[in-house]
Amino acid sequence: MSPAPRAGELRWDIIELLFFAYRDFVGDADHELEAFGFGRAHHRVMHFVHRYPGLKVADLLDVLRITKQSLGRVLKQLLDEGYIVQKTGNNDRRQRLLYATAKGEALVGKLAGLQTDRINRAMQDIDTAGQEVLRQFLRAMIDRDDPDKVLETIFGSGKKPRE
Amino acid sequence: MSPAPRAGELRWDIIELLFFAYRDFVGDADHELEAFGFGRAHHRVMHFVHRYPGLKVADLLDVLRITKQSLGRVLKQLLDEGYIVQKTGNNDRRQRLLYATAKGEALVGKLAGLQTDRINRAMQDIDTAGQEVLRQFLRAMIDRDDPDKVLETIFGSGKKPRE
DNA sequence: AAGATATGTCAACATGACTGACATAAATTT
DNA sequence: AAATTTATGTCAGTCATGTTGACATATCTT
């Protein structure tokens, strides 16, 4: 009845640190995106298309976990403005494989640069072993049931999509 | 020894891990919130009111970095449904100090329990030193210029707001 | 008494989610 | 060959949560 759930056991500190850390982490990109008239949705699409060239629309929907209607608007803008191109699939001509253009790569790189600066700053006093603990933690925070194509790459072979 | 990236290299791996880890982390709460007809906005408000009892409305606006109009709708629902109560400030009777009710604490505790389960799972193979590295990293990811009242508490004295 | 501050509220609007329905082209199955 | 399924795109409407601007009220400060 009186729940008093597990008063001493709750990880309030980590929960809060994750909130603030992620807020400021995405804030770096948000600021820059304004200048382009884009939002977070555009960033996420650009990021994964750049990192996993030739991604199918269906794969992207899986990764982002949004509906095709929602993706449609954002993707259309990125196509119209020349940040992404589509190529018809070789085996299956219904598929539209997605690739970042040079313009798209430049944008994604700029945003990743800002976020990398923050990460490097936060890691500067952490040795190599500590950095590996960090990766281990972040990977273990991610659901592994029903992984999408990107997570399969991240977890499956350790093979990296780009250098 | 994973090669520490040379200057100029981008931290694609960490950027991506943060995206997926945070998505699944907040996903735990999102799912549960649906049953209450609430969203993330309600969760954030409940969390900080619970953790920092007697928080002023203005402080909450600072922490959440949203406008009072946006907060207003969410806060009104939480007040109407009895998850939060307001008390007039002692020194300054214009202030409305916010407190979680038992009902509110139960909800926040439940959500924190779900997230704590995930954190514990992710930390199970990490020793105490590693866990401290983790906290250090997350703290270093947060902007420290212009800290709000909550961040002052987190950074300022190390004094914890609750057990 | 006048002004500043803390809060609340009305109205309008933007973004990025959602559901449901339907269209087209291409692949697959019968 | 015809029927069905799949991959994608699109129209229309809704919802949640953010925004700006204007204004009201109570209370504190000067």
Tab-separated table of C-alpha atoms (C1' of nucleotides) in Angstrom:
chain	number	residue	atom	x	y	z
A	1	MET	CA	0.000	0.000	0.000
A	2	SER	CA	2.300	2.710	1.139
A	3	PRO	CA	4.627	2.345	-1.769
A	4	ALA	CA	7.727	4.052	-0.363
A	5	PRO	CA	9.132	2.526	-3.483
A	6	ARG	CA	12.801	1.980	-2.805
A	7	ALA	CA	13.569	5.289	-1.261
A	8	GLY	CA	17.297	4.920	-0.921
A	9	GLU	CA	17.891	3.009	-4.098
A	10	LEU	CA	16.730	5.440	-6.720
A	11	ARG	CA	19.422	6.958	-8.912
A	12	TRP	CA	18.199	10.526	-8.668
A	13	ASP	CA	21.655	11.898	-9.315
A	14	ILE	CA	22.237	10.021	-12.570
A	15	ILE	CA	18.677	10.695	-13.742
A	16	GLU	CA	19.189	14.415	-13.262
A	17	LEU	CA	22.682	14.506	-14.727
A	18	LEU	CA	21.429	12.729	-17.839
A	19	PHE	CA	18.681	15.314	-18.225
A	20	PHE	CA	21.004	18.303	-18.034
A	21	ALA	CA	23.830	16.699	-19.995
A	22	TYR	CA	21.559	15.761	-22.879
A	23	ARG	CA	19.824	19.117	-22.844
A	24	ASP	CA	23.078	20.994	-23.305
A	25	PHE	CA	24.450	18.387	-25.701
A	26	VAL	CA	21.599	18.806	-28.174
A	27	GLY	CA	21.499	22.529	-27.415
A	28	ASP	CA	24.801	22.948	-29.257
A	29	ALA	CA	23.239	21.725	-32.472
A	30	ASP	CA	19.867	23.399	-31.934
A	31	HIS	CA	21.479	26.802	-31.923
A	32	GLU	CA	23.328	26.229	-35.170
A	33	LEU	CA	20.315	24.669	-36.868
A	34	GLU	CA	18.285	27.831	-36.421
A	35	ALA	CA	20.512	29.603	-38.914
A	36	PHE	CA	19.467	27.036	-41.526
A	37	GLY	CA	15.787	27.100	-40.677
A	38	PHE	CA	16.034	23.489	-39.566
A	39	GLY	CA	15.102	21.702	-36.362
A	40	ARG	CA	16.206	18.640	-34.464
A	41	ALA	CA	14.239	16.412	-36.788
A	42	HIS	CA	16.352	17.529	-39.741
A	43	HIS	CA	19.522	16.929	-37.764
A	44	ARG	CA	18.597	13.374	-36.862
A	45	VAL	CA	17.748	12.532	-40.462
A	46	MET	CA	20.931	14.117	-41.791
A	47	HIS	CA	23.033	12.393	-39.176
A	48	PHE	CA	21.891	8.861	-39.926
A	49	VAL	CA	21.832	9.307	-43.687
A	50	HIS	CA	25.387	10.574	-43.533
A	51	ARG	CA	26.585	7.831	-41.227
A	52	TYR	CA	24.844	4.977	-43.000
A	53	PRO	CA	24.912	5.895	-46.685
A	54	GLY	CA	22.320	4.124	-48.784
A	55	LEU	CA	19.887	3.778	-45.915
A	56	LYS	CA	16.382	2.909	-47.075
A	57	VAL	CA	13.442	5.081	-46.097
A	58	ALA	CA	11.991	2.152	-44.160
A	59	ASP	CA	15.248	1.734	-42.215
A	60	LEU	CA	15.246	5.393	-41.328
A	61	LEU	CA	11.699	5.107	-40.011
A	62	ASP	CA	12.813	2.207	-37.832
A	63	VAL	CA	15.787	4.070	-36.439
A	64	LEU	CA	13.985	7.317	-35.732
A	65	ARG	CA	10.812	5.572	-34.606
A	66	ILE	CA	8.521	8.076	-36.259
A	67	THR	CA	5.803	7.696	-38.872
A	68	LYS	CA	6.437	8.104	-42.567
A	69	GLN	CA	4.131	11.130	-42.638
A	70	SER	CA	6.292	12.787	-40.051
A	71	LEU	CA	9.512	11.860	-41.809
A	72	GLY	CA	8.035	12.893	-45.152
A	73	ARG	CA	7.897	16.585	-44.452
A	74	VAL	CA	11.412	16.789	-43.086
A	75	LEU	CA	12.909	14.573	-45.763
A	76	LYS	CA	11.199	16.536	-48.528
A	77	GLN	CA	12.782	19.752	-47.296
A	78	LEU	CA	16.224	18.176	-47.139
A	79	LEU	CA	15.801	16.790	-50.666
A	80	ASP	CA	14.444	20.056	-52.080
A	81	GLU	CA	17.271	22.066	-50.559
A	82	GLY	CA	19.930	19.658	-51.750
A	83	TYR	CA	21.204	18.201	-48.499
A	84	ILE	CA	20.196	14.655	-49.409
A	85	VAL	CA	19.728	12.742	-52.655
A	86	GLN	CA	17.732	9.609	-53.415
A	87	LYS	CA	18.857	6.791	-55.650
A	88	THR	CA	16.656	3.972	-56.837
A	89	GLY	CA	17.669	0.613	-55.363
A	90	ASN	CA	19.581	-1.771	-57.611
A	91	ASN	CA	17.925	-4.988	-56.539
A	92	ASP	CA	14.577	-3.497	-55.654
A	93	ARG	CA	13.610	-0.520	-57.739
A	94	ARG	CA	10.858	0.490	-55.301
A	95	GLN	CA	13.440	1.472	-52.727
A	96	ARG	CA	14.784	4.987	-52.457
A	97	LEU	CA	18.291	4.787	-51.029
A	98	LEU	CA	19.360	7.934	-49.238
A	99	TYR	CA	22.728	9.670	-49.476
A	100	ALA	CA	24.044	12.924	-48.072
A	101	THR	CA	25.337	15.460	-50.587
A	102	ALA	CA	28.510	17.464	-50.006
A	103	LYS	CA	26.270	20.236	-48.709
A	104	GLY	CA	24.655	17.773	-46.338
A	105	GLU	CA	27.954	16.395	-45.144
A	106	ALA	CA	29.186	19.892	-44.423
A	107	LEU	CA	26.187	20.611	-42.216
A	108	VAL	CA	26.381	17.336	-40.336
A	109	GLY	CA	30.107	17.764	-39.853
A	110	LYS	CA	29.675	21.224	-38.439
A	111	LEU	CA	27.094	20.047	-35.932
A	112	ALA	CA	29.150	17.002	-34.973
A	113	GLY	CA	32.111	19.328	-34.462
A	114	LEU	CA	30.226	21.353	-31.878
A	115	GLN	CA	29.118	18.252	-30.041
A	116	THR	CA	32.580	16.723	-30.273
A	117	ASP	CA	34.048	19.807	-28.652
A	118	ARG	CA	31.753	19.344	-25.695
A	119	ILE	CA	32.517	15.623	-25.469
A	120	ASN	CA	36.271	16.200	-25.669
A	121	ARG	CA	36.031	18.840	-22.966
A	122	ALA	CA	34.109	16.442	-20.748
A	123	MET	CA	36.567	13.627	-21.429
A	124	GLN	CA	39.797	15.542	-21.091
A	125	ASP	CA	40.534	14.257	-17.596
A	126	ILE	CA	39.332	10.713	-18.261
A	127	ASP	CA	41.926	8.095	-19.251
A	128	THR	CA	41.454	5.533	-21.973
A	129	ALA	CA	40.104	2.895	-19.597
A	130	GLY	CA	37.598	5.382	-18.215
A	131	GLN	CA	36.477	6.279	-21.711
A	132	GLU	CA	35.862	2.637	-22.425
A	133	VAL	CA	33.761	2.360	-19.246
A	134	LEU	CA	31.764	5.275	-20.568
A	135	ARG	CA	31.053	3.558	-23.880
A	136	GLN	CA	30.170	0.382	-22.045
A	137	PHE	CA	27.660	2.266	-19.912
A	138	LEU	CA	26.024	4.036	-22.828
A	139	ARG	CA	25.752	0.821	-24.838
A	140	ALA	CA	24.229	-0.976	-21.880
A	141	MET	CA	21.613	1.767	-21.533
A	142	ILE	CA	20.231	0.929	-24.982
A	143	ASP	CA	17.452	-1.613	-25.580
A	144	ARG	CA	18.750	-4.598	-27.484
A	145	ASP	CA	15.516	-6.367	-28.222
A	146	ASP	CA	14.234	-5.602	-31.697
A	147	PRO	CA	17.266	-3.624	-32.830
A	148	ASP	CA	16.992	-1.566	-35.991
A	149	LYS	CA	19.562	-1.692	-38.777
A	150	VAL	CA	21.776	0.951	-37.180
A	151	LEU	CA	21.823	-0.710	-33.776
A	152	GLU	CA	22.641	-4.017	-35.415
A	153	THR	CA	25.694	-2.352	-36.860
A	154	ILE	CA	26.644	-0.789	-33.555
A	155	PHE	CA	26.171	-3.938	-31.525
A	156	GLY	CA	26.389	-6.723	-34.021
A	157	SER	CA	29.906	-6.787	-35.333
A	158	GLY	CA	31.503	-3.713	-33.880
A	159	LYS	CA	32.190	-2.890	-37.492
A	160	LYS	CA	31.982	0.827	-37.908
A	161	PRO	CA	29.943	2.380	-40.692
A	162	ARG	CA	32.521	5.103	-41.216
A	163	GLU	CA	35.932	5.724	-39.865
B	1	MET	CA	43.879	1.097	-25.769
B	2	SER	CA	41.291	2.411	-28.066
B	3	PRO	CA	42.989	5.118	-30.048
B	4	ALA	CA	42.217	8.443	-28.493
B	5	PRO	CA	41.024	10.482	-31.436
B	6	ARG	CA	43.489	12.981	-32.782
B	7	ALA	CA	42.572	16.603	-32.710
B	8	GLY	CA	39.912	17.278	-35.308
B	9	GLU	CA	38.347	13.859	-35.269
B	10	LEU	CA	34.697	13.680	-34.592
B	11	ARG	CA	33.177	11.585	-31.820
B	12	TRP	CA	30.560	9.896	-33.975
B	13	ASP	CA	30.379	6.900	-31.684
B	14	ILE	CA	29.653	8.853	-28.519
B	15	ILE	CA	27.209	11.154	-30.331
B	16	GLU	CA	25.237	8.166	-31.545
B	17	LEU	CA	25.367	6.281	-28.258
B	18	LEU	CA	24.058	9.344	-26.434
B	19	PHE	CA	21.153	9.575	-28.865
B	20	PHE	CA	20.069	5.956	-28.439
B	21	ALA	CA	20.775	5.802	-24.707
B	22	TYR	CA	18.723	8.912	-23.992
B	23	ARG	CA	15.920	7.815	-26.291
B	24	ASP	CA	15.466	4.538	-24.445
B	25	PHE	CA	16.050	6.169	-21.062
B	26	VAL	CA	13.166	8.611	-21.466
B	27	GLY	CA	11.186	5.942	-23.277
B	28	ASP	CA	10.771	4.057	-20.006
B	29	ALA	CA	8.908	6.973	-18.490
B	30	ASP	CA	7.028	7.907	-21.668
B	31	HIS	CA	5.339	4.563	-21.742
B	32	GLU	CA	4.148	4.763	-18.161
B	33	LEU	CA	3.026	8.384	-18.508
B	34	GLU	CA	0.550	7.469	-21.228
B	35	ALA	CA	-1.550	5.612	-18.679
B	36	PHE	CA	-1.933	8.896	-16.782
B	37	GLY	CA	-2.646	11.026	-19.804
B	38	PHE	CA	0.566	12.915	-19.186
B	39	GLY	CA	3.594	13.667	-21.331
B	40	ARG	CA	7.254	14.395	-20.832
B	41	ALA	CA	6.513	17.951	-19.865
B	42	HIS	CA	4.502	16.776	-16.871
B	43	HIS	CA	7.279	14.407	-15.870
B	44	ARG	CA	9.919	17.100	-15.894
B	45	VAL	CA	7.800	19.411	-13.772
B	46	MET	CA	6.922	16.662	-11.285
B	47	HIS	CA	10.526	15.560	-11.053
B	48	PHE	CA	11.975	18.913	-10.134
B	49	VAL	CA	9.141	19.877	-7.816
B	50	HIS	CA	9.599	16.599	-5.980
B	51	ARG	CA	13.351	16.873	-5.799
B	52	TYR	CA	13.491	20.523	-4.807
B	53	PRO	CA	10.433	21.052	-2.604
B	54	GLY	CA	9.336	24.646	-2.305
B	55	LEU	CA	10.680	25.569	-5.725
B	56	LYS	CA	9.304	28.885	-6.969
B	57	VAL	CA	7.541	29.084	-10.329
B	58	ALA	CA	10.276	31.370	-11.568
B	59	ASP	CA	12.954	28.850	-10.578
B	60	LEU	CA	11.119	26.133	-12.420
B	61	LEU	CA	10.972	28.292	-15.539
B	62	ASP	CA	14.733	28.761	-15.282
B	63	VAL	CA	15.437	25.070	-14.897
B	64	LEU	CA	13.144	23.903	-17.663
B	65	ARG	CA	13.985	26.823	-19.936
B	66	ILE	CA	10.449	27.226	-21.177
B	67	THR	CA	8.032	30.152	-21.068
B	68	LYS	CA	5.520	30.623	-18.304
B	69	GLN	CA	2.682	30.187	-20.772
B	70	SER	CA	4.025	26.790	-21.695
B	71	LEU	CA	4.569	25.813	-18.081
B	72	GLY	CA	1.157	27.195	-17.168
B	73	ARG	CA	-0.861	24.610	-19.029
B	74	VAL	CA	1.090	21.669	-17.661
B	75	LEU	CA	1.261	23.010	-14.126
B	76	LYS	CA	-2.453	23.739	-14.071
B	77	GLN	CA	-3.236	20.132	-14.935
B	78	LEU	CA	-0.929	18.824	-12.221
B	79	LEU	CA	-2.500	21.178	-9.676
B	80	ASP	CA	-6.066	20.371	-10.740
B	81	GLU	CA	-5.441	16.645	-10.560
B	82	GLY	CA	-3.763	16.847	-7.192
B	83	TYR	CA	-0.179	15.916	-8.030
B	84	ILE	CA	1.223	19.249	-6.883
B	85	VAL	CA	0.157	21.894	-4.365
B	86	GLN	CA	1.065	25.556	-4.112
B	87	LYS	CA	1.816	27.403	-0.893
B	88	THR	CA	2.153	31.139	-0.593
B	89	GLY	CA	5.702	32.199	0.210
B	90	ASN	CA	6.412	33.220	3.798
B	91	ASN	CA	8.702	36.153	3.109
B	92	ASP	CA	7.169	37.113	-0.211
B	93	ARG	CA	3.466	36.442	-0.472
B	94	ARG	CA	3.517	36.844	-4.274
B	95	GLN	CA	5.467	33.643	-4.625
B	96	ARG	CA	3.770	30.295	-5.142
B	97	LEU	CA	6.041	27.628	-3.707
B	98	LEU	CA	5.500	24.226	-5.264
B	99	TYR	CA	5.325	20.894	-3.471
B	100	ALA	CA	4.541	17.375	-4.648
B	101	THR	CA	1.601	15.663	-2.951
B	102	ALA	CA	1.726	12.012	-1.915
B	103	LYS	CA	0.017	11.240	-5.208
B	104	GLY	CA	2.695	13.200	-7.026
B	105	GLU	CA	5.527	11.514	-5.164
B	106	ALA	CA	4.103	8.117	-5.988
B	107	LEU	CA	4.094	8.925	-9.689
B	108	VAL	CA	7.591	10.384	-9.717
B	109	GLY	CA	8.881	7.452	-7.686
B	110	LYS	CA	7.397	4.972	-10.091
B	111	LEU	CA	8.994	6.660	-13.075
B	112	ALA	CA	12.330	7.009	-11.309
B	113	GLY	CA	12.123	3.316	-10.459
B	114	LEU	CA	11.882	2.363	-14.109
B	115	GLN	CA	14.790	4.575	-15.034
B	116	THR	CA	16.813	3.375	-12.054
B	117	ASP	CA	16.336	-0.209	-13.181
B	118	ARG	CA	17.870	0.663	-16.516
B	119	ILE	CA	20.732	2.573	-14.918
B	120	ASN	CA	21.475	-0.253	-12.492
B	121	ARG	CA	21.465	-2.738	-15.323
B	122	ALA	CA	23.881	-0.577	-17.281
B	123	MET	CA	26.120	-0.102	-14.244
B	124	GLN	CA	26.171	-3.656	-12.963
B	125	ASP	CA	29.600	-4.431	-14.331
B	126	ILE	CA	31.105	-1.052	-13.498
B	127	ASP	CA	33.023	-0.672	-10.251
B	128	THR	CA	32.767	2.285	-7.885
B	129	ALA	CA	35.654	4.113	-9.500
B	130	GLY	CA	34.085	3.650	-12.916
B	131	GLN	CA	30.762	4.963	-11.667
B	132	GLU	CA	32.519	8.058	-10.393
B	133	VAL	CA	34.115	8.564	-13.804
B	134	LEU	CA	30.632	8.382	-15.229
B	135	ARG	CA	29.322	11.105	-12.936
B	136	GLN	CA	32.356	13.213	-13.686
B	137	PHE	CA	31.704	12.901	-17.412
B	138	LEU	CA	28.030	13.773	-17.159
B	139	ARG	CA	28.731	16.769	-14.933
B	140	ALA	CA	31.396	17.996	-17.329
B	141	MET	CA	28.918	17.792	-20.215
B	142	ILE	CA	26.714	20.416	-18.560
B	143	ASP	CA	27.069	24.153	-19.163
B	144	ARG	CA	28.193	25.909	-16.021
B	145	ASP	CA	27.791	29.509	-17.088
B	146	ASP	CA	24.541	30.990	-15.881
B	147	PRO	CA	23.457	28.018	-13.752
B	148	ASP	CA	19.908	27.875	-12.503
B	149	LYS	CA	18.972	27.130	-8.899
B	150	VAL	CA	19.030	23.382	-9.386
B	151	LEU	CA	22.424	23.349	-11.069
B	152	GLU	CA	23.797	25.564	-8.322
B	153	THR	CA	22.745	22.877	-5.874
B	154	ILE	CA	24.240	20.120	-7.983
B	155	PHE	CA	27.518	21.874	-8.592
B	156	GLY	CA	27.760	24.403	-5.847
B	157	SER	CA	28.159	22.503	-2.624
B	158	GLY	CA	27.629	18.911	-3.572
B	159	LYS	CA	24.904	19.041	-0.960
B	160	LYS	CA	22.060	16.827	-2.045
B	161	PRO	CA	18.485	18.074	-2.036
B	162	ARG	CA	17.114	14.733	-0.825
B	163	GLU	CA	18.422	11.462	0.491
C	1	DA	C1'	2.080	57.130	-4.298
C	2	DA	C1'	4.671	55.105	-7.888
C	3	DG	C1'	7.112	51.516	-9.801
C	4	DA	C1'	8.939	46.861	-10.039
C	5	DT	C1'	8.227	41.962	-9.471
C	6	DA	C1'	5.847	37.250	-9.332
C	7	DT	C1'	2.394	35.046	-11.133
C	8	DG	C1'	-1.595	34.000	-14.152
C	9	DT	C1'	-4.159	34.171	-18.395
C	10	DC	C1'	-5.962	35.209	-23.247
C	11	DA	C1'	-5.006	34.719	-28.156
C	12	DA	C1'	-2.397	33.356	-32.045
C	13	DC	C1'	1.068	30.622	-34.075
C	14	DA	C1'	5.091	26.902	-35.173
C	15	DT	C1'	7.117	22.436	-34.960
C	16	DG	C1'	7.055	17.835	-34.959
C	17	DA	C1'	4.736	14.146	-33.442
C	18	DC	C1'	0.226	11.265	-34.409
C	19	DT	C1'	-3.936	8.440	-37.047
C	20	DG	C1'	-6.461	7.170	-41.075
C	21	DA	C1'	-7.133	6.910	-45.863
C	22	DC	C1'	-5.662	6.476	-50.327
C	23	DA	C1'	-2.335	6.342	-54.698
C	24	DT	C1'	1.457	4.477	-57.393
C	25	DA	C1'	5.068	1.549	-58.881
C	26	DA	C1'	7.437	-2.509	-58.474
C	27	DA	C1'	8.140	-7.046	-56.595
C	28	DT	C1'	6.199	-11.456	-55.305
C	29	DT	C1'	2.834	-15.055	-55.169
C	30	DT	C1'	-0.806	-17.674	-57.009
D	1	DA	C1'	-1.312	-13.161	-66.417
D	2	DA	C1'	-3.618	-11.747	-62.550
D	3	DA	C1'	-3.795	-10.907	-57.819
D	4	DT	C1'	-1.531	-9.568	-53.790
D	5	DT	C1'	1.969	-7.550	-51.076
D	6	DT	C1'	5.499	-4.182	-50.323
D	7	DA	C1'	7.973	0.443	-50.456
D	8	DT	C1'	7.096	4.822	-50.820
D	9	DG	C1'	4.498	9.192	-51.122
D	10	DT	C1'	0.716	12.240	-49.980
D	11	DC	C1'	-3.774	14.479	-48.291
D	12	DA	C1'	-6.335	15.848	-44.235
D	13	DG	C1'	-7.000	16.433	-39.525
D	14	DT	C1'	-5.468	16.233	-34.573
D	15	DC	C1'	-2.464	16.619	-30.441
D	16	DA	C1'	1.404	18.039	-27.335
D	17	DT	C1'	4.459	21.293	-26.381
D	18	DG	C1'	6.960	24.908	-27.473
D	19	DT	C1'	6.861	30.189	-28.993
D	20	DT	C1'	5.482	35.811	-28.820
D	21	DG	C1'	2.794	39.576	-27.334
D	22	DA	C1'	-0.472	41.766	-24.433
D	23	DC	C1'	-2.570	42.491	-20.295
D	24	DA	C1'	-4.429	41.708	-15.165
D	25	DT	C1'	-3.652	41.239	-10.222
D	26	DA	C1'	-1.454	41.032	-5.950
D	27	DT	C1'	2.347	42.223	-3.453
D	28	DC	C1'	6.856	44.045	-2.480
D	29	DT	C1'	10.188	47.994	-2.891
D	30	DT	C1'	11.381	52.704	-3.379
